[in-house]
GROMACS .gro file of C-alpha atoms in nm:
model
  301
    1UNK     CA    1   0.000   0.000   0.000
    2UNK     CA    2   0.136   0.322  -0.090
    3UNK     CA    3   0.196   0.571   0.234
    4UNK     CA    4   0.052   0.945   0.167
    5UNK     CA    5   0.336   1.113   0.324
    6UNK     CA    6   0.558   0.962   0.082
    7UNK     CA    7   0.318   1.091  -0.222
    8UNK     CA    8   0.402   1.413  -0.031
    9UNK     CA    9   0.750   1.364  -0.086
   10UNK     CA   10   0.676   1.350  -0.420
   11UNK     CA   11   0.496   1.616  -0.502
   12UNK     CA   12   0.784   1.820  -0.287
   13UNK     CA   13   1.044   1.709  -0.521
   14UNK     CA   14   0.839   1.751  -0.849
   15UNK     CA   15   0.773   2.112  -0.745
   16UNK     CA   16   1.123   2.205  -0.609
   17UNK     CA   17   1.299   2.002  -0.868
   18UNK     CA   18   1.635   1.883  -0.668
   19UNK     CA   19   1.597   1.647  -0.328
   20UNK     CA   20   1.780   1.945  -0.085
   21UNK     CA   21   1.519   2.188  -0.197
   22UNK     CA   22   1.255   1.950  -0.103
   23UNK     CA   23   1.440   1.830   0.175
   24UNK     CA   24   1.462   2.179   0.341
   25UNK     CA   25   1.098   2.283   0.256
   26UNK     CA   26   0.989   1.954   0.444
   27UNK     CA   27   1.227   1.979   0.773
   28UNK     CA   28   1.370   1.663   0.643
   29UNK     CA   29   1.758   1.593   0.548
   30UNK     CA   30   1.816   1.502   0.213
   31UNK     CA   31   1.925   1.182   0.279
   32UNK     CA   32   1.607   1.114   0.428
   33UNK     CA   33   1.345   1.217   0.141
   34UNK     CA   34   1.596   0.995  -0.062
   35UNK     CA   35   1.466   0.678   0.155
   36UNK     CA   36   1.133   0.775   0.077
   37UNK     CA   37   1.119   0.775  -0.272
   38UNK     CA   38   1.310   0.459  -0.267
   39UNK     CA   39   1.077   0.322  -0.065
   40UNK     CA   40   0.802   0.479  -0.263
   41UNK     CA   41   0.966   0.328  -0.612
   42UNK     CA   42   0.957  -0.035  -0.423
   43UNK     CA   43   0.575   0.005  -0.325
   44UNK     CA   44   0.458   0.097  -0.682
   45UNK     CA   45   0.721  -0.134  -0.847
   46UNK     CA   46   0.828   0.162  -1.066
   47UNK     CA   47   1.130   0.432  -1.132
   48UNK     CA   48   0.952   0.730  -1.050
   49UNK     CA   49   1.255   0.961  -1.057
   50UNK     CA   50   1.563   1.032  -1.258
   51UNK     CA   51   1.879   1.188  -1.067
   52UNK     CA   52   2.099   1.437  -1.324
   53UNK     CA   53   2.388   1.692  -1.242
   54UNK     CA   54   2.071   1.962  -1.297
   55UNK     CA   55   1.846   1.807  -1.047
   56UNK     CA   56   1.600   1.573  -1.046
   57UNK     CA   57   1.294   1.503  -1.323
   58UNK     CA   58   0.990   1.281  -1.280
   59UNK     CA   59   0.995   0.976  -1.499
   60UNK     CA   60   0.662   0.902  -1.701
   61UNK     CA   61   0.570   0.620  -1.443
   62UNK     CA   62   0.616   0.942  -1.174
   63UNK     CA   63   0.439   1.200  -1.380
   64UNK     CA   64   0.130   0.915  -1.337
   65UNK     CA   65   0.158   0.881  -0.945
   66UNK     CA   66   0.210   1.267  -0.955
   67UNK     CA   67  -0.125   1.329  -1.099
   68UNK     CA   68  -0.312   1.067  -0.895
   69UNK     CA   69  -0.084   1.277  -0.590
   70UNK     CA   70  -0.293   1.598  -0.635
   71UNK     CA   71  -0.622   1.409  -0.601
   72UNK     CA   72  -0.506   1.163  -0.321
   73UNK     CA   73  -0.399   1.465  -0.116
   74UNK     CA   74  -0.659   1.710  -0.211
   75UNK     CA   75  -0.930   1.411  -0.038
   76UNK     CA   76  -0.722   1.380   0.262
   77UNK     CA   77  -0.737   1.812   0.288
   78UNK     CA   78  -1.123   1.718   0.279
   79UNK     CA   79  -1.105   1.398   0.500
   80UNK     CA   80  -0.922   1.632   0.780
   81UNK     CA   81  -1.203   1.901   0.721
   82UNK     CA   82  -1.466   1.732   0.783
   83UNK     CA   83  -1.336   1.522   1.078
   84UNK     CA   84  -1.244   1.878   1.245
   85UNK     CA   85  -1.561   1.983   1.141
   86UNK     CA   86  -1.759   1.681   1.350
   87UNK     CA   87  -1.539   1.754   1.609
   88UNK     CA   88  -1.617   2.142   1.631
   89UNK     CA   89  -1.296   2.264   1.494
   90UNK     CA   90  -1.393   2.618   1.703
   91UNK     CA   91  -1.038   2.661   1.819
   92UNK     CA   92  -0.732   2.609   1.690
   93UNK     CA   93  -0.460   2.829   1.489
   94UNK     CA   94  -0.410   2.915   1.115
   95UNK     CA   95  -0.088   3.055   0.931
   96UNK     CA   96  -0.116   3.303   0.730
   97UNK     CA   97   0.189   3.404   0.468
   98UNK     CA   98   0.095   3.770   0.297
   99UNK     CA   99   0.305   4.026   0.108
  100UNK     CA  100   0.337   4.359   0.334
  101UNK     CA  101   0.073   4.550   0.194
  102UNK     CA  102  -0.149   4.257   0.157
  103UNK     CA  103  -0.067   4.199   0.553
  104UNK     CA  104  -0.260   4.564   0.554
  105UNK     CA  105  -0.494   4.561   0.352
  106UNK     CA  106  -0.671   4.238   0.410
  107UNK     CA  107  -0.480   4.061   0.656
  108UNK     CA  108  -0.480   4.298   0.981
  109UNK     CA  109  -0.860   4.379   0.951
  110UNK     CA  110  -0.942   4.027   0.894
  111UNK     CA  111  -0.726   3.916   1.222
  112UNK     CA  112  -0.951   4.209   1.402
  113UNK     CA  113  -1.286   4.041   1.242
  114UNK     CA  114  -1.179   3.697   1.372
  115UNK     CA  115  -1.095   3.860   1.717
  116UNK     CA  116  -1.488   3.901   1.738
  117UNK     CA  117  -1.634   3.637   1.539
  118UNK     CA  118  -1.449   3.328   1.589
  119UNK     CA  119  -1.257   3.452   1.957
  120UNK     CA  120  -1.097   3.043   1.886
  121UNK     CA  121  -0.898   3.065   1.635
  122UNK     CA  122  -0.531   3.249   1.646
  123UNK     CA  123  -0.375   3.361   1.342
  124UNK     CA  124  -0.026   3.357   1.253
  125UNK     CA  125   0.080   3.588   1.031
  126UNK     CA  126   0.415   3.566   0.850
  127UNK     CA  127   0.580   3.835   0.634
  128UNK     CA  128   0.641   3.642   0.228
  129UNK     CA  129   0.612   3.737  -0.090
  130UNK     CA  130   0.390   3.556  -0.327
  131UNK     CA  131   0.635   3.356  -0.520
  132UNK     CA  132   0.735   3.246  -0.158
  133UNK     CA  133   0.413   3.199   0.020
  134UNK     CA  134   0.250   2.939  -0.230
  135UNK     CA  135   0.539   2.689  -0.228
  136UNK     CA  136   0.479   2.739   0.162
  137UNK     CA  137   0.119   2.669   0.146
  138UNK     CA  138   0.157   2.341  -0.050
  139UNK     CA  139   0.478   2.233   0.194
  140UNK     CA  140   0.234   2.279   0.482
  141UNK     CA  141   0.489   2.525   0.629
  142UNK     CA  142   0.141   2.798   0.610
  143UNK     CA  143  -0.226   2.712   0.595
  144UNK     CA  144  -0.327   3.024   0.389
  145UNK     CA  145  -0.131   3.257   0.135
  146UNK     CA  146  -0.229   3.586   0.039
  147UNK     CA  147  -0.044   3.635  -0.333
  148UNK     CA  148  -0.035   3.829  -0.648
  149UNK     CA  149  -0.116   3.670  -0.975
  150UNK     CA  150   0.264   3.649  -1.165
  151UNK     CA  151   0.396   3.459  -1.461
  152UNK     CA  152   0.484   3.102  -1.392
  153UNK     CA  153   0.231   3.145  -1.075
  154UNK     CA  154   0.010   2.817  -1.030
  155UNK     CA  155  -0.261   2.907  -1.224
  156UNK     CA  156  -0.633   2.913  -1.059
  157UNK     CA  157  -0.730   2.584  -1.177
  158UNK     CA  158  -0.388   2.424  -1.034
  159UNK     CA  159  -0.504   2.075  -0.901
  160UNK     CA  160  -0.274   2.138  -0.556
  161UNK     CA  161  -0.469   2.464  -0.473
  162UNK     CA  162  -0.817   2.643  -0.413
  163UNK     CA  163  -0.811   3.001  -0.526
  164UNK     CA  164  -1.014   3.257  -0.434
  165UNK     CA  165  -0.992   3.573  -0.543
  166UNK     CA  166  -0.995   3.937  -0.332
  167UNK     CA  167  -0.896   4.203  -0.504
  168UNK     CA  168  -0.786   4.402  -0.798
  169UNK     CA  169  -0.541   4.728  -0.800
  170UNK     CA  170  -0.372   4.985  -1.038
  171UNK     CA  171  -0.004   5.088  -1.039
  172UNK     CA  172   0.060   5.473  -1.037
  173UNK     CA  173   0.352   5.627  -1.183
  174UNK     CA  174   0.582   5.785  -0.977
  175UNK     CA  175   0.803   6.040  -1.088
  176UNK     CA  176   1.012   6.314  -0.927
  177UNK     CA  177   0.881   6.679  -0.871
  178UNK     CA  178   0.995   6.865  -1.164
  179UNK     CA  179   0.958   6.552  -1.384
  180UNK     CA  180   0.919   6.699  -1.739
  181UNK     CA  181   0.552   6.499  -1.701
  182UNK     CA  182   0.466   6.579  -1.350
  183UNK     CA  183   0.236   6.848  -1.473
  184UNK     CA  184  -0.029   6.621  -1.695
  185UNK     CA  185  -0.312   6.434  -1.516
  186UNK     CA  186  -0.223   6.099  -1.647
  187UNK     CA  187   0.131   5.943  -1.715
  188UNK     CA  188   0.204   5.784  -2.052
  189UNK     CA  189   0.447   5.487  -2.003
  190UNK     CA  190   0.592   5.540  -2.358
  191UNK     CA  191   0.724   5.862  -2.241
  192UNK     CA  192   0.897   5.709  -1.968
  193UNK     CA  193   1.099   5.482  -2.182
  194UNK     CA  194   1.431   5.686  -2.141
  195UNK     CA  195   1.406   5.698  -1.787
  196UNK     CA  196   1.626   5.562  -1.551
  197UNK     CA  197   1.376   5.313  -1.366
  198UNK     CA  198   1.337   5.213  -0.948
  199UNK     CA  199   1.148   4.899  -0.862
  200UNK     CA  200   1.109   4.566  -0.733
  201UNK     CA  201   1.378   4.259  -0.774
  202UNK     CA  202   1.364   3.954  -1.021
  203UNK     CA  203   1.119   3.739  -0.887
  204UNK     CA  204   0.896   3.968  -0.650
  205UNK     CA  205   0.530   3.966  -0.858
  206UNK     CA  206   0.528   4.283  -0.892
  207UNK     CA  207   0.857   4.307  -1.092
  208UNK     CA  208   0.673   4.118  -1.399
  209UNK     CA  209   0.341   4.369  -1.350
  210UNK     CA  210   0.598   4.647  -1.383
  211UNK     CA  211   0.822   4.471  -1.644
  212UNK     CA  212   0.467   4.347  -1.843
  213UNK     CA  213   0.313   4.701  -1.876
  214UNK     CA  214   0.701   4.827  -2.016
  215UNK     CA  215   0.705   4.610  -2.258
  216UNK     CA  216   0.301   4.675  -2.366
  217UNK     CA  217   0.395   5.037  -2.377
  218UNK     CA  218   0.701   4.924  -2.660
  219UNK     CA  219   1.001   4.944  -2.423
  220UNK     CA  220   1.194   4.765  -2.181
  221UNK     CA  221   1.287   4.971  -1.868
  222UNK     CA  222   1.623   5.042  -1.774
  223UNK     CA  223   1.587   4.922  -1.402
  224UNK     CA  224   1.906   5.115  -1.280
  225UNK     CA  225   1.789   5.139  -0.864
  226UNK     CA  226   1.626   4.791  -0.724
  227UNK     CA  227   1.415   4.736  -0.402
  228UNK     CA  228   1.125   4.497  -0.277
  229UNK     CA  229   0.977   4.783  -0.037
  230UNK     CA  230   0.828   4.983  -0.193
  231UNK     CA  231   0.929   5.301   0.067
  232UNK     CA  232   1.271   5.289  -0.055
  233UNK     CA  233   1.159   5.277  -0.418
  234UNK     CA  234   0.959   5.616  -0.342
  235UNK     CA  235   1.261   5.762  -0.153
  236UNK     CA  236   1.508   5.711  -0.442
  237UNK     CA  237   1.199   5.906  -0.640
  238UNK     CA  238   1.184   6.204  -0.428
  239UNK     CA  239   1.582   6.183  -0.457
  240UNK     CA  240   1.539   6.249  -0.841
  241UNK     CA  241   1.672   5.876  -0.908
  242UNK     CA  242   1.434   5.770  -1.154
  243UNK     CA  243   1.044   5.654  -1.210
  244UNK     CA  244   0.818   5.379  -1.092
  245UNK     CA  245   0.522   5.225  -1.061
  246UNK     CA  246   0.391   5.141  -0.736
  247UNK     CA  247   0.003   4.960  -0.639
  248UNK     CA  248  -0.224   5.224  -0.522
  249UNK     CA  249  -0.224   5.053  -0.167
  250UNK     CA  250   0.143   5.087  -0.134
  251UNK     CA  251   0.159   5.464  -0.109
  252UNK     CA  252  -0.101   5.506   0.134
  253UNK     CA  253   0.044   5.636   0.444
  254UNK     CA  254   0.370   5.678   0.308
  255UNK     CA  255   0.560   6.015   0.266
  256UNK     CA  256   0.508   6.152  -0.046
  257UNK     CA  257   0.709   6.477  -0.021
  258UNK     CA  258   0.942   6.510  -0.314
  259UNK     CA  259   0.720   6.330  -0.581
  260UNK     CA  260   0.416   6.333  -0.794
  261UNK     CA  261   0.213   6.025  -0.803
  262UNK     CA  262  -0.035   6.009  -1.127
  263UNK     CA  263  -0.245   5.733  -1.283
  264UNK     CA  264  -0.154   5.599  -1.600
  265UNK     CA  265  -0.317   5.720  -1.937
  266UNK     CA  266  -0.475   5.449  -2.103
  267UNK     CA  267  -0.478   5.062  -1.936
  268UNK     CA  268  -0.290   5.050  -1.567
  269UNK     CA  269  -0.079   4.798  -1.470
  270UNK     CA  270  -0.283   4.594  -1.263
  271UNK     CA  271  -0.186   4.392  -0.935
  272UNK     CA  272  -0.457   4.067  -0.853
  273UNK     CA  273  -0.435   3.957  -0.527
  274UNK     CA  274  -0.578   3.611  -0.402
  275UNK     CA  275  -0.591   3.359  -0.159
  276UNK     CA  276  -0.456   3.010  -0.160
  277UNK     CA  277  -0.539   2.725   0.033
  278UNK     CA  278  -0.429   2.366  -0.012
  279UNK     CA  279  -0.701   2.238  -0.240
  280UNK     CA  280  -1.003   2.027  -0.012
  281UNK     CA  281  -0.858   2.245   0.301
  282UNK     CA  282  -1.126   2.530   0.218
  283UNK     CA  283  -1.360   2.379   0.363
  284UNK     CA  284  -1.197   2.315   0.661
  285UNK     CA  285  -1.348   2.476   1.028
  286UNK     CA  286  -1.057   2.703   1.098
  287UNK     CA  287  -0.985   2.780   0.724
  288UNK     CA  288  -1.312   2.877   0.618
  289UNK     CA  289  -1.373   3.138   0.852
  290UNK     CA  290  -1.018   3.313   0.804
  291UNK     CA  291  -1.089   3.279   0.374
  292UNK     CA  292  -1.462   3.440   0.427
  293UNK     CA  293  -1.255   3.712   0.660
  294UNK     CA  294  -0.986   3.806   0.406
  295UNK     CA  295  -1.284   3.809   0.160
  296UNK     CA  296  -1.522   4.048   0.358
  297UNK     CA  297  -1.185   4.267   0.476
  298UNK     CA  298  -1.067   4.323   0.063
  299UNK     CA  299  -1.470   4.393  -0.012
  300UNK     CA  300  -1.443   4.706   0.233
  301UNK     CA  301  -1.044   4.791   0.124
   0.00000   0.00000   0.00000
């Protein structure tokens, strides 16, 4: 009979593509999620993974398993659900892994919500960005991530994961004061193409928004200044070092002295901002509650 926590394994190594990633996401040496697929290969009878100098690949026989994986796991997220469920499930704690301004938008007024609806469950909240907080979510480090749409994101109908969706936000341009286009209501991005540019690393979600809407506009930006928060990318602004775009949510609050913030003409760049639980875990007594939460909170953002 084949174990579940070794289809885990699996799915672990098939998403992180070498054994020490894996390893590491699951607390587990590598020497130890090696055993397990061994051990996994003798209970099916089949090589289920190849070994190279680049990492490691599925084999055809593994790619099968793989996609029984998703189902087999998403039942037991629904198994453990409803068992919590007959059993009350009114108390307990939840993780939650959010980008910072997700953390306060929807995160911080949903923990206040729960504090008075469901007094018995305790949320964790943990700083991530989204490329970082779904691989979390299906490594059972978090129970819920709160991420931005991004290419080579699972998509929404991703077997491994429930989506649901919150909300939707613009990027503003901002440029310095004096900016030969701080005068005009709305920003054209073409005219911005010469521009020394300020934003967010390789890899943060809101790199490829800002990258995306470039390269619609007919130019790739010359990303001379980079920064994930999104404070420092307004400072270096206001210090004349170049342009960005920023989400709407972003600059509320922040200090603004030193630069013009204005929409931009035509289409914005648009941030979408979900939540992702381990698919069959929606339903679950303690999740639930903290997904209709982050929902009501991003209605009233």
């Amino acid at each position: 009979m084949i174990e579940a926590r070794r289809l885990h394994i699996l799915r672990a190594v098939a998403d992180h593509r070498t054994v020490t990633a894996a390893a590491a996401a699951l607390y587990l040496t590598p020497s130890a999620v090696s055993q397990q697929l061994t051990a996994l290969e003798q209970e099916t009878g089949h090589r289920l993974v190849e070994r190279s100098a680049k990492g490691v690949r599925l084999t055809p026989a593994g790619e099968i398993l793989l996609s029984h994986t998703n189902a087999v796991l998403a039942q037991l997220e629904r198994a453990e659900a409803e068992l919590a469920a007959y059993g009350s499930g009114e108390a307990g704690t939840v993780t939650v892994a959010a980008f910072a301004t997700g953390i306060a938008q929807v995160v911080a007024p949903a923990v206040a919500r729960l504090a008075d609806s469901a007094p018995g469950i305790r949320i964790r909240v943990q700083d991530a960005e989204g490329d970082a907080s779904l691989p979390m979510v299906l490594d059972r480090q978090v129970d819920v991530a709160v991420a931005v749409e991004y290419r080579g994101a699972p998509p929404a109908d991703d077997p491994r994961l429930t989506h649901v969706p919150l909300y939707a936000e613009p990027f503003d341009a901002v440029v310095p004061v004096g900016h030969r286009l701080a005068d005009l209501a709305e920003v054209p991005l073409a005219e911005l193409a010469k521009d020394p540019w300020i934003g967010p690393y390789p890899g943060n979600p809101c790199h490829d928004v800002v990258v995306l809407a470039c390269e619609s506009a007919g130019f790739q930006p010359r990303l001379e200044h980079s920064s994930d928060d999104f404070r420092a990318v307004v400072a270096l602004a206001s210090a004349g070092a170049g342009v960005a775009l920023v989400p709407r949510s972003a600059l509320n609050g922040m200090d603004l002295t030193g630069v013009i913030v204005r929409p931009v003409d035509g289409v914005a760049p648009t941030r979408r901002v979900f939540a992702a639980v381990r698919r069959g875990a929606e339903g679950h007594p303690l999740i639930r509650p903290v997904l209709d939460a982050l929902g009501r909170a991003a209605q009233q953002a």
